[in-house]
Structure formats: C-alpha cells, structure tokens
XYZ file of C-alpha atoms in Angstrom:
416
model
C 47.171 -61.690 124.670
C 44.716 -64.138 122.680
C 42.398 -62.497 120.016
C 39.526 -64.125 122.636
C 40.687 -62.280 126.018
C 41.369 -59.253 123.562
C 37.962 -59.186 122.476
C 36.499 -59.419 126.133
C 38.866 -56.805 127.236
C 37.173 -53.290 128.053
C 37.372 -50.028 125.357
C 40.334 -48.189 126.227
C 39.198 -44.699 127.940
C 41.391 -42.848 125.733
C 41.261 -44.517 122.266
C 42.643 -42.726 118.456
C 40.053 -40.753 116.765
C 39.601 -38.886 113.437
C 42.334 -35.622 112.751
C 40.479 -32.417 113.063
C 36.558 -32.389 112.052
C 37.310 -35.511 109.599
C 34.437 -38.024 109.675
C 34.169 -41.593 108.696
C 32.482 -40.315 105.115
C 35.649 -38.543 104.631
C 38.027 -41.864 105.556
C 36.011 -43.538 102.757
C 36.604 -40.223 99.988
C 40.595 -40.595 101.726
C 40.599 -44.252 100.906
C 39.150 -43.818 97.332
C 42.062 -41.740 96.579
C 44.799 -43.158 97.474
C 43.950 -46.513 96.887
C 45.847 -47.480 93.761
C 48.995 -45.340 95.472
C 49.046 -48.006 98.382
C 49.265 -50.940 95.950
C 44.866 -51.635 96.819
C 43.101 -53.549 94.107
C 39.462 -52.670 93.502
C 37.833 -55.575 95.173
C 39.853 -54.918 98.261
C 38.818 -51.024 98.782
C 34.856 -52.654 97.698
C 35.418 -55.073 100.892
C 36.817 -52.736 103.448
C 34.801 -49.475 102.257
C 31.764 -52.079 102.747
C 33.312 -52.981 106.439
C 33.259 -49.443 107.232
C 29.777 -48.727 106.009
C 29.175 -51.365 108.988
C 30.807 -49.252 111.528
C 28.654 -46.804 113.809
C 29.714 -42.983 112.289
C 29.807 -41.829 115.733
C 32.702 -44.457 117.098
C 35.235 -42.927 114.426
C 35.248 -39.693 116.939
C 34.328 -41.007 120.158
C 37.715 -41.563 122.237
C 35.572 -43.709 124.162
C 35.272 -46.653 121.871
C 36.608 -48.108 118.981
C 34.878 -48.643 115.544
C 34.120 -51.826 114.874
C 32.480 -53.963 111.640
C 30.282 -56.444 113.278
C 28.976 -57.942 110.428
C 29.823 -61.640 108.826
C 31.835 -62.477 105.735
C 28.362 -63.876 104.050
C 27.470 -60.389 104.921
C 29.633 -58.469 102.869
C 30.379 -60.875 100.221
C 26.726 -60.281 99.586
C 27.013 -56.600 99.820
C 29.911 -56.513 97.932
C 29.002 -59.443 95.103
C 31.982 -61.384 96.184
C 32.323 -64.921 97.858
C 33.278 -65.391 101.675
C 36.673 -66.785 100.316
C 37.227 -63.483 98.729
C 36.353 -61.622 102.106
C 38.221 -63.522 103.999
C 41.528 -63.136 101.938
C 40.625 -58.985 102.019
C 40.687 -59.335 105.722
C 43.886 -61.431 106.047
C 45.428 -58.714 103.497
C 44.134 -55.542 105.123
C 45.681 -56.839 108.980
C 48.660 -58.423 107.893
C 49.772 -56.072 104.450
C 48.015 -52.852 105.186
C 47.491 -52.523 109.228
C 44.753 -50.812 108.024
C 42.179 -53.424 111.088
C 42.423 -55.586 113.636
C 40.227 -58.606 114.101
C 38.824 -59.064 117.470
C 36.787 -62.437 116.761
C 35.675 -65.804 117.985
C 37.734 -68.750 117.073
C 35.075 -69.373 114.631
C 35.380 -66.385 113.501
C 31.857 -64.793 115.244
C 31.273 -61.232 115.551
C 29.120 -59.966 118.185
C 28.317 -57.107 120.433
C 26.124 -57.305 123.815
C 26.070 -54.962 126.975
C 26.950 -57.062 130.130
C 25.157 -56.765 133.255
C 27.608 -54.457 134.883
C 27.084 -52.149 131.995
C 29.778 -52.640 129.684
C 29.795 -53.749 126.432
C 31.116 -57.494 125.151
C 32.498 -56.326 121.329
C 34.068 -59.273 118.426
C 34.715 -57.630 115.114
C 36.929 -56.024 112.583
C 38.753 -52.550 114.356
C 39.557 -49.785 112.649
C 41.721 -48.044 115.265
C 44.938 -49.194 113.058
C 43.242 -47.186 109.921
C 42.974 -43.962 112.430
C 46.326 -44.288 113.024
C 47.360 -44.225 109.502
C 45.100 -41.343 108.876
C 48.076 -38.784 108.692
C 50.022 -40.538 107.010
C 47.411 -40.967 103.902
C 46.484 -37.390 104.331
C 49.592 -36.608 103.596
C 49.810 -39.066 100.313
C 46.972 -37.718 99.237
C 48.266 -34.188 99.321
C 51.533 -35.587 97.612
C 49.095 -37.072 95.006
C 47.381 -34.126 94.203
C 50.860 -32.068 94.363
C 51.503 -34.676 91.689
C 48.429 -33.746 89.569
C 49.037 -30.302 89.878
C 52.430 -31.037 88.450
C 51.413 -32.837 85.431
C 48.827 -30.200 84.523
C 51.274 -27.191 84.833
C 54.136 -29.234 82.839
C 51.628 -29.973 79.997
C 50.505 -26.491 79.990
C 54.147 -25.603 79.368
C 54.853 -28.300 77.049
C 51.638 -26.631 74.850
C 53.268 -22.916 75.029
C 56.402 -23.879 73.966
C 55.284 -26.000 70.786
C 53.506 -22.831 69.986
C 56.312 -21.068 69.869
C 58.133 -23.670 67.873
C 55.139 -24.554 65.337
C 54.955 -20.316 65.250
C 58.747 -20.042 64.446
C 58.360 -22.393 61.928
C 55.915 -21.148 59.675
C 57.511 -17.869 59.903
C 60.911 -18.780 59.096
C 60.095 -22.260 56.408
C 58.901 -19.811 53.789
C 62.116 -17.538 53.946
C 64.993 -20.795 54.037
C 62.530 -23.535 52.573
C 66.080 -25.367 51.583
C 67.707 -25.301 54.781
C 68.233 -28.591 56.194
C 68.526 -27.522 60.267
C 64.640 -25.882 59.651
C 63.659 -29.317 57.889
C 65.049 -31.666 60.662
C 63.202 -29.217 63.206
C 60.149 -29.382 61.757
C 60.290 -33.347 61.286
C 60.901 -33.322 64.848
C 58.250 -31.333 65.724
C 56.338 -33.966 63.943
C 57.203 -36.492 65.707
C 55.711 -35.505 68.750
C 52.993 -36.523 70.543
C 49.455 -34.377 70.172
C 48.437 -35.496 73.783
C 49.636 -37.224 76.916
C 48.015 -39.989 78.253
C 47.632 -40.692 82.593
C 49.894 -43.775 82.456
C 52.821 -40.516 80.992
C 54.858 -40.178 84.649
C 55.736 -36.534 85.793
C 59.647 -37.297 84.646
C 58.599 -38.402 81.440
C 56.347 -34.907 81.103
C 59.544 -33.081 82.326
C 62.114 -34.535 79.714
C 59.295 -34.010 77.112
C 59.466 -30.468 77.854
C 63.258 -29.944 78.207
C 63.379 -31.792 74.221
C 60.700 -28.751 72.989
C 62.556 -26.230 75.236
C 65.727 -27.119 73.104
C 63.667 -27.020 70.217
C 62.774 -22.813 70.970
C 66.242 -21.992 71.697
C 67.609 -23.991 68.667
C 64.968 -21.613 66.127
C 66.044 -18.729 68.482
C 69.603 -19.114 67.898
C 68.716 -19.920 63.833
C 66.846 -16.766 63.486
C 69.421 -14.309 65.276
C 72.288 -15.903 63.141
C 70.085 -15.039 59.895
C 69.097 -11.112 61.088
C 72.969 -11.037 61.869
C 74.148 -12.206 58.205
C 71.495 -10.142 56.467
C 72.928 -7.290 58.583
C 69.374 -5.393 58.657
C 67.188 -5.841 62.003
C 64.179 -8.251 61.162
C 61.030 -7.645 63.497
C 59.872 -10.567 62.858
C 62.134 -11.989 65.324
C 62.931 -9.824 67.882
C 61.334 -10.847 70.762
C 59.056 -7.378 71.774
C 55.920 -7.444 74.035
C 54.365 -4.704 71.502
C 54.438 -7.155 68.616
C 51.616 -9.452 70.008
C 49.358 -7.162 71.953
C 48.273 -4.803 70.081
C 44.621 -5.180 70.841
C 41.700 -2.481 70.193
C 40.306 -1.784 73.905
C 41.190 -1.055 77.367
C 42.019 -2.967 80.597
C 43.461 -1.383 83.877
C 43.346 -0.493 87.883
C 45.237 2.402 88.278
C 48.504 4.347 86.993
C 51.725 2.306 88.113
C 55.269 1.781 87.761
C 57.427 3.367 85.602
C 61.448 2.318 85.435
C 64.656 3.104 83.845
C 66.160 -0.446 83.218
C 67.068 -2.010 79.876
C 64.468 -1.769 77.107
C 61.141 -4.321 79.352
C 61.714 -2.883 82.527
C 60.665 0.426 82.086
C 56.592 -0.049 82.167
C 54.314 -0.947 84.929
C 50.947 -1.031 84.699
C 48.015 -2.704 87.170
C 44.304 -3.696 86.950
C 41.765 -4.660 89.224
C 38.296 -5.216 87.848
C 37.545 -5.769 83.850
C 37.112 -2.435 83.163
C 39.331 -0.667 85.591
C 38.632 2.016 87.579
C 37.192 5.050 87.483
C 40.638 6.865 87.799
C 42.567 4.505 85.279
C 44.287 5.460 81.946
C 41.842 3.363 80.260
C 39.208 5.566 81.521
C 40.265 8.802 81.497
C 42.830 8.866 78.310
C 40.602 6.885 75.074
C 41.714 9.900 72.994
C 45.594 9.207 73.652
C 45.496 4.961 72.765
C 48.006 5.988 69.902
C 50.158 7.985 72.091
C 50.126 5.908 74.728
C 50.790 2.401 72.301
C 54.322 3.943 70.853
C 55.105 4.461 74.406
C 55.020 1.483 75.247
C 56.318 0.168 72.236
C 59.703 1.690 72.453
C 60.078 0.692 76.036
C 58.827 -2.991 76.453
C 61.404 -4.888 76.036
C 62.281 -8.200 78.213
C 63.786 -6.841 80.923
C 61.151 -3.659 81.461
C 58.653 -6.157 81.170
C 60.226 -8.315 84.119
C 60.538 -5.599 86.448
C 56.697 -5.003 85.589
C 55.902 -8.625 87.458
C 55.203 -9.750 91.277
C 58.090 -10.801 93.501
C 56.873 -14.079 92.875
C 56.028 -14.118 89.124
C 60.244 -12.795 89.001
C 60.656 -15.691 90.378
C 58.960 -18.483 88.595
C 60.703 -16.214 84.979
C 63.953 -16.743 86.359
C 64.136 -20.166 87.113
C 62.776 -20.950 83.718
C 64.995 -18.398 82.349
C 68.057 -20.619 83.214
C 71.457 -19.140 81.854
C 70.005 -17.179 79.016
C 71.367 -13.822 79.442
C 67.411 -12.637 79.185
C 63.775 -13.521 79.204
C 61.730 -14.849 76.492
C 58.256 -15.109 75.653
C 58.522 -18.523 77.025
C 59.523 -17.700 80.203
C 56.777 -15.031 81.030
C 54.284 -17.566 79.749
C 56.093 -20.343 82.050
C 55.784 -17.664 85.291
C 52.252 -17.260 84.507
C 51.233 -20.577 84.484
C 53.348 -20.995 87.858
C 51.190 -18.646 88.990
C 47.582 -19.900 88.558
C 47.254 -21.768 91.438
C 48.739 -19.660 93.910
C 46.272 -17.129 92.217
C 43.288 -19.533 92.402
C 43.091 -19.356 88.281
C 41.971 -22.294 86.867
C 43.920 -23.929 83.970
C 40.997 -23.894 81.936
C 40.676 -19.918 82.165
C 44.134 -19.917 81.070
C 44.064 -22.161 78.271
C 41.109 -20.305 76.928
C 42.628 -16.839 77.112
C 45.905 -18.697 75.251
C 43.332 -19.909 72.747
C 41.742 -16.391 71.849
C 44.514 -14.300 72.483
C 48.058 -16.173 72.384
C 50.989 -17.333 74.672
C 52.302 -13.855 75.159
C 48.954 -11.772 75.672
C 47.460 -14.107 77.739
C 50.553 -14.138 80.558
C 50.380 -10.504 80.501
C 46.862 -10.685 81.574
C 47.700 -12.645 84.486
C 50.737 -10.388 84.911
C 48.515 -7.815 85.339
C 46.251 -9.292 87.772
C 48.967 -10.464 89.806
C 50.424 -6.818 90.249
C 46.559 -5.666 90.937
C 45.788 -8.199 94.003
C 46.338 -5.524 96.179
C 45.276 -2.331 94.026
C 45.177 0.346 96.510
C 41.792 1.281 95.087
C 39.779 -0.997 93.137
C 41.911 -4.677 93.808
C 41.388 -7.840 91.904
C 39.010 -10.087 94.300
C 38.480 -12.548 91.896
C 41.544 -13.467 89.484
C 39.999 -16.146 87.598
C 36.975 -14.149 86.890
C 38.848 -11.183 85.725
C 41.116 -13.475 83.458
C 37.801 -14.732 81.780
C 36.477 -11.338 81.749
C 39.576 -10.241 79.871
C 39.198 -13.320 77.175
C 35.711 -12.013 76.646
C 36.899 -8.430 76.243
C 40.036 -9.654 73.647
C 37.344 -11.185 71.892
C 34.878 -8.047 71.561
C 37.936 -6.138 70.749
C 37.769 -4.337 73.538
C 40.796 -5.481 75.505
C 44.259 -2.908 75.547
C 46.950 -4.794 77.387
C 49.317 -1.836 76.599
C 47.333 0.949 78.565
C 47.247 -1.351 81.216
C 50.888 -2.179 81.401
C 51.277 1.584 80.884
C 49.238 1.929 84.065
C 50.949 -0.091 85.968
C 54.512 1.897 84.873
C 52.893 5.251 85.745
C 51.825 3.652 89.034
C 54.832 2.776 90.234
C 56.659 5.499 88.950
C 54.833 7.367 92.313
C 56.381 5.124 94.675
C-alpha cells in the first residue's frame, strides 16, 4: 500500500493505546529517560518530544484513532531551533532506526487533516501508533535502568563501609607494627584509591572495586588474628563483638523479644517500633538496670547471636556477603542492612547519616532493629526511614541504647 492510499485509508476501529492509566505526558517523562539507553542524541528526543507536543492528548488513549503530528518541518525546526534539514533527518531516523512513527504524508511531504462529507476524517502526518507499541518494552528499560541505579548506589554504599573498616583497622594496628611491611603496602593501597566515583564508573567496574577493598578487610582480619595468636593473650581490640561499638547512653525499643542459645551472637533478640518504644518496653520500664542489662548483652553478642537476631531476609542478604567465611563480620551486617533499605523504603541518605554519627556497626543494628519491629505486635514500625532518622537524632542527644533494644528483641522472642 502507497503512503498516499495509506493516508486516505479510514482509523482502524480497534487501534494500540497507552498501558494502564499512562498518558502522553508520561510517554514524554518515558522518553526522557531512556533516551541515551536507546542510542537517542539530544536533538533527536528535542524533535520528536516537539512532534508529540503536536499530537491531540486524547488520541494517545482513544482506540478509535491514532495520534498524529500534523504540523510541518518549518514548524518544528522553529520550535525546536533547528533547520528543516535537521527535522527531516530526525524523521527519517525515528521510522527507519527507532520504529518509534510512521509517516502518513503527501508526496510533497503535506500534512493535513479535514472531515469528509460522509463524516470521516482525511488525516497526513507523523503516527505514533509504532511508539505505543514499544511502550512495554521501554517501560521495562526504564525499570532495568533504574534497577541499574539502585545498583550503583547500594555497591558504593558498600564500597564506603568497607574502607571504613580498612582505614579503622589501620590506624589501630600502624601504631602497634609501624615496621611491618604487609601494614605499609595496605595502607599505600588504600591510598591509592579513589575518594569518589564518577557516572561514566559502570556497575562491573563498582563491583570489582568492591571485591579489591573486600580483600583488603579480610587481609587486616587475617593480620590481626595471626598477631593476638603469637602474643598468646586475647586483644579486644580485634575481636569482632557487637558490644564494642554500641555502647551508647539512652534507650531505643518495641517490646521484649527473642532470646537464643546459639554460639556467642545468636543468643539476643530485641525489637522496636517507634523512637522511643513502647510503653511496655525494657527501655521504659527498666532505666535503673542499663548496667545490668549492657553486661548481658555483652557476654552474649557475638556474630552468630547477633544473626539469629535479624529478619529472614536480612539472614539472607549476611550470608551471601558472608561467602565461605566460617562467620559474620561487621561487614556483612552492614552489607545486609544496606540490602535492606529499599525493600524497607529507607532512603540511602538516612543511612549514610546514621553511619556518619554513629558508625558502620551501630547504624545496621538500627535498621536491624526496625526490620524485626515491622510487624511489632503492639506498637510496629510504620515508618522505617523516619524511625532510622529519629534514632540518628537520639545517638546524637545521647539518648540512643542499641543494647536494651537488642535485649528486647532476645526477651521477645524468647516467648515464642
């Protein structure tokens, strides 16, 4: 069929329309983002998101009709700042490389529309059926694309906890062996890395990045257990407990929890619902027993109690960066907390500033413990970003005791 005799032809009575309650504002925000995915320059989304300002709204969801840009090239070279050579090459690219239109026109290249006597309507112009079509197909990019972004961010987050712990190992264990050479070549490597990652950094490069510092933590790990085992005295400087980094002045809970008989992490559960707990939480009802309570959970938060403390799904996210190592490390509870923001609607932001205030380690057990509080038979967390922030603002006031809440959360589930 000729592009004439397709242009008289009648509107199909059953023609593609937007997915859902999508409207032609939203196929312009669609083709914003995924633009520079699809190989798009910016003068060609300027031309065709100018084309489809031309369209009627209404034709995008009418199955009755077909939207269609009427207007010249002069047109939108004008509204676009471009010349009609420019236009026309856009056109030729977005029918023949994208399928994103079809042109219906004149030999001439005349657009048109006029109702004929018998009541239908005579249509020449660029159609955006083809572009409807795609539409599920760039949704879908555009979820990939953001699955993408989500990916960087929660790498680089992870990338930032572990040179913590590296940049923390090494000014604790420099002044002890300032001659050894393995602490030296660390710390020049440590160095050497970058202080920020730039958009053009892909997700692989991100991932390597953080396998190099991962290597990093277990190399100081391995340094500092070979020096406790020649000096043949335990050093608690490096022993990785829970109690050693959370020793903070005030209270935070939702109720009495878990309580198990694992190895030395396991054995503590504790959950929390709103900033200042509940009115039936040990926060609440026990100020006068913070000592007690602290050497409780001292002696029995160790990895492993600690583990059996978190979600289902937080277990998860500390095994698979757990790897082979016979146990969990700080990293790896900081690791399956940030795996857990999104699915708990935290921002990273919230995160990053509890980390800042508070540390790797003190900071994932807050979002440990708002995790385990979601669904706090009495008084559960609604909001877990706002508690998380509520929690930095308490750490800061002094006013924040991560071990009555983990306590909680032991007792808690010691009823179950």
């Amino acid at each position: 069929m000729s592009r004439i005799s397709n242009a008289y032809r009648e509107e199909a009575q059953s023609c593609p329309v937007l997915p859902g309650n999508m409207q032609r504002s939203d196929v312009q925000r669609l083709m914003r983002r995924v633009a520079p995915a699809i190989g798009m320059n910016d003068g060609q989304l300027t031309v065709m998101l100018a084309m489809i300002d031309e369209t009627r709204p209404s034709d995008w969801i009418d199955p009755s009709i077909e939207p269609v840009c009427f207007a010249m090239q002069s047109n939108i070279a004008s509204l676009t700042g471009k010349d009609e050579r420019t236009v026309r090459r856009v056109e030729t690219v977005l029918e023949n490389v994208f399928r994103f239109i079809r042109k219906d026109v004149a030999m001439n290249g005349r657009r048109c529309r006029f109702r004929r006597s018998d009541g239908s309507e005579y249509r020449q112009g660029i159609v955006f059926t083809p572009l409807i079509k795609a539409i599920p197909r760039l949704v879908e990019l555009e979820a990939d694309l953001n699955s993408g972004r989500v990916d960087r961010a929660v790498l680089k987050q992870k990338i930032s906890a572990a040179k913590r712990i590296v940049k923390k190992k090494l000014m604790d264990l420099q002044p002890r062996f300032p001659e050894d050479s393995t602490l030296r070549d660390i710390a020049g490597e440590f160095l050497s890395w970058p202080t920020r990652f730039y958009a053009s950094v892909s997700v692989d490069e991100l991932r390597e990045h953080l396998g190099e510092v991962s290597g990093v933590v277990d190399k100081l790990m391995a340094f500092a257990d070979m020096k406790q085992r020649m000096s043949a005295r335990p050093d608690k400087d490096d022993r990785q407990y829970i109690q050693d980094t959370t020793q903070e002045t005030s209270v935070f809970c939702n109720e009495t929890v878990d309580k198990r008989t694992a190895h030395k992490w396991a054995d503590t559960q504790s959950e929390t619902a709103q900033p200042n707990g509940s009115a039936d939480c040990l926060e609440n009802k026990h100020e006068d027993r913070t000592a007690e309570h602290n050497s409780e959970i001292a002696e029995h938060l160790t990895p492993i109690r600690l583990f059996y403390l978190c979600s289902e799904e937080m277990q998860l996210h500390i095994q698979i960066s757990q790897g082979n190592r016979p146990y969990p490390d700080e990293r790896d509870f900081t690791n399956g907390a940030i795996d857990r923001l999104q699915a708990l609607g935290i921002h990273p932001s919230a995160f990053n500033d509890a980390v800042e205030q508070m540390g790797n380690l003190a900071a994932s057990l807050c979002v440990l413990i708002i995790d385990r509080n979601r669904f706090h038979p009495v008084t559960p967390v609604k909001c877990p970003g706002g508690v998380l922030r509520a929690m930095t603002r308490r750490h800061a006031s002094g006013q924040l005791n991560l071990n009555r809440s983990l306590f909680g959360l032991m007792q808690r589930k010691d009823h179950w």
